[in-house]
Amino acid sequence: MLVLSRKKNESIVINNDITITVVEIRGDKVRLGIVAPKEVPVHRQEVYEAIHGKPDSADATPTVAKPD
């Protein structure tokens, strides 16, 4: 997992066509704005799991590429 720090109104860009912006930080909640192509589905994790079912434990383990 890549962990990035961002302040309000700062963004990250994924694959040149998805932008995630920190819209608001209030206490322990962060509001994010997401701009993505219409063909890219964007869901909260609990909605994704409701649509597709919970992932198997093997699928849920993130893989991280280690530098050579």
PDB file of C-alpha atoms in Angstrom:
ATOM      1  CA  MET A   1       0.000   0.000   0.000  1.00  0.00           C
ATOM      2  CA  LEU A   2       1.273   3.432  -0.924  1.00  0.00           C
ATOM      3  CA  VAL A   3       0.552   6.014   1.791  1.00  0.00           C
ATOM      4  CA  LEU A   4       0.570   9.702   0.835  1.00  0.00           C
ATOM      5  CA  SER A   5       0.095  12.820   2.913  1.00  0.00           C
ATOM      6  CA  ARG A   6      -2.087  15.583   1.484  1.00  0.00           C
ATOM      7  CA  LYS A   7      -3.532  18.801   2.884  1.00  0.00           C
ATOM      8  CA  LYS A   8      -6.897  20.358   2.112  1.00  0.00           C
ATOM      9  CA  ASN A   9      -7.252  21.210  -1.595  1.00  0.00           C
ATOM     10  CA  GLU A  10      -4.242  19.052  -2.521  1.00  0.00           C
ATOM     11  CA  SER A  11      -4.639  16.178  -4.976  1.00  0.00           C
ATOM     12  CA  ILE A  12      -3.124  12.973  -6.248  1.00  0.00           C
ATOM     13  CA  VAL A  13      -3.346  11.734  -9.833  1.00  0.00           C
ATOM     14  CA  ILE A  14      -3.686   8.071 -10.794  1.00  0.00           C
ATOM     15  CA  ASN A  15      -2.926   6.849 -14.290  1.00  0.00           C
ATOM     16  CA  ASN A  16      -3.176  10.361 -15.808  1.00  0.00           C
ATOM     17  CA  ASP A  17      -6.995  10.308 -15.774  1.00  0.00           C
ATOM     18  CA  ILE A  18      -8.135   9.918 -12.146  1.00  0.00           C
ATOM     19  CA  THR A  19      -7.736  12.801  -9.710  1.00  0.00           C
ATOM     20  CA  ILE A  20      -8.471  12.538  -5.989  1.00  0.00           C
ATOM     21  CA  THR A  21      -8.647  15.823  -4.066  1.00  0.00           C
ATOM     22  CA  VAL A  22      -8.909  16.382  -0.313  1.00  0.00           C
ATOM     23  CA  VAL A  23     -12.013  18.571  -0.087  1.00  0.00           C
ATOM     24  CA  GLU A  24     -12.431  18.843   3.681  1.00  0.00           C
ATOM     25  CA  ILE A  25     -10.822  17.588   6.886  1.00  0.00           C
ATOM     26  CA  ARG A  26     -13.030  17.647   9.957  1.00  0.00           C
ATOM     27  CA  GLY A  27     -11.843  15.796  13.059  1.00  0.00           C
ATOM     28  CA  ASP A  28     -11.263  12.172  12.098  1.00  0.00           C
ATOM     29  CA  LYS A  29     -13.176  12.438   8.795  1.00  0.00           C
ATOM     30  CA  VAL A  30     -11.768  13.340   5.418  1.00  0.00           C
ATOM     31  CA  ARG A  31     -13.965  14.248   2.427  1.00  0.00           C
ATOM     32  CA  LEU A  32     -12.510  13.353  -0.950  1.00  0.00           C
ATOM     33  CA  GLY A  33     -13.492  14.537  -4.394  1.00  0.00           C
ATOM     34  CA  ILE A  34     -12.862  12.080  -7.221  1.00  0.00           C
ATOM     35  CA  VAL A  35     -12.727  12.883 -10.921  1.00  0.00           C
ATOM     36  CA  ALA A  36     -12.598   9.787 -13.113  1.00  0.00           C
ATOM     37  CA  PRO A  37     -13.743   8.768 -16.592  1.00  0.00           C
ATOM     38  CA  LYS A  38     -17.375   7.643 -16.718  1.00  0.00           C
ATOM     39  CA  GLU A  39     -16.313   4.104 -17.628  1.00  0.00           C
ATOM     40  CA  VAL A  40     -14.345   3.777 -14.352  1.00  0.00           C
ATOM     41  CA  PRO A  41     -16.633   2.686 -11.497  1.00  0.00           C
ATOM     42  CA  VAL A  42     -15.964   4.409  -8.168  1.00  0.00           C
ATOM     43  CA  HIS A  43     -17.567   2.988  -5.017  1.00  0.00           C
ATOM     44  CA  ARG A  44     -17.040   3.128  -1.262  1.00  0.00           C
ATOM     45  CA  GLN A  45     -15.596  -0.217  -0.145  1.00  0.00           C
ATOM     46  CA  GLU A  46     -18.782  -1.337   1.642  1.00  0.00           C
ATOM     47  CA  VAL A  47     -20.831  -0.627  -1.495  1.00  0.00           C
ATOM     48  CA  TYR A  48     -18.313  -2.488  -3.665  1.00  0.00           C
ATOM     49  CA  GLU A  49     -18.492  -5.493  -1.308  1.00  0.00           C
ATOM     50  CA  ALA A  50     -22.301  -5.411  -1.373  1.00  0.00           C
ATOM     51  CA  ILE A  51     -22.234  -5.470  -5.178  1.00  0.00           C
ATOM     52  CA  HIS A  52     -19.441  -8.020  -5.649  1.00  0.00           C
ATOM     53  CA  GLY A  53     -19.388  -9.915  -2.343  1.00  0.00           C
ATOM     54  CA  LYS A  54     -16.609  -9.843   0.191  1.00  0.00           C
ATOM     55  CA  PRO A  55     -13.207 -10.817  -1.210  1.00  0.00           C
ATOM     56  CA  ASP A  56     -11.605 -14.115  -0.241  1.00  0.00           C
ATOM     57  CA  SER A  57      -8.886 -13.770   2.375  1.00  0.00           C
ATOM     58  CA  ALA A  58      -6.212 -14.481  -0.258  1.00  0.00           C
ATOM     59  CA  ASP A  59      -7.606 -11.738  -2.518  1.00  0.00           C
ATOM     60  CA  ALA A  60      -7.784  -9.239   0.352  1.00  0.00           C
ATOM     61  CA  THR A  61      -4.058  -9.451   1.087  1.00  0.00           C
ATOM     62  CA  PRO A  62      -2.370  -6.519  -0.632  1.00  0.00           C
ATOM     63  CA  THR A  63       0.761  -7.255  -2.589  1.00  0.00           C
ATOM     64  CA  VAL A  64       3.602  -4.800  -2.528  1.00  0.00           C
ATOM     65  CA  ALA A  65       6.384  -4.885  -5.095  1.00  0.00           C
ATOM     66  CA  LYS A  66       9.767  -4.742  -3.407  1.00  0.00           C
ATOM     67  CA  PRO A  67      12.650  -3.009  -5.147  1.00  0.00           C
ATOM     68  CA  ASP A  68      15.423  -5.268  -6.455  1.00  0.00           C
TER      69      ASP A  68
END
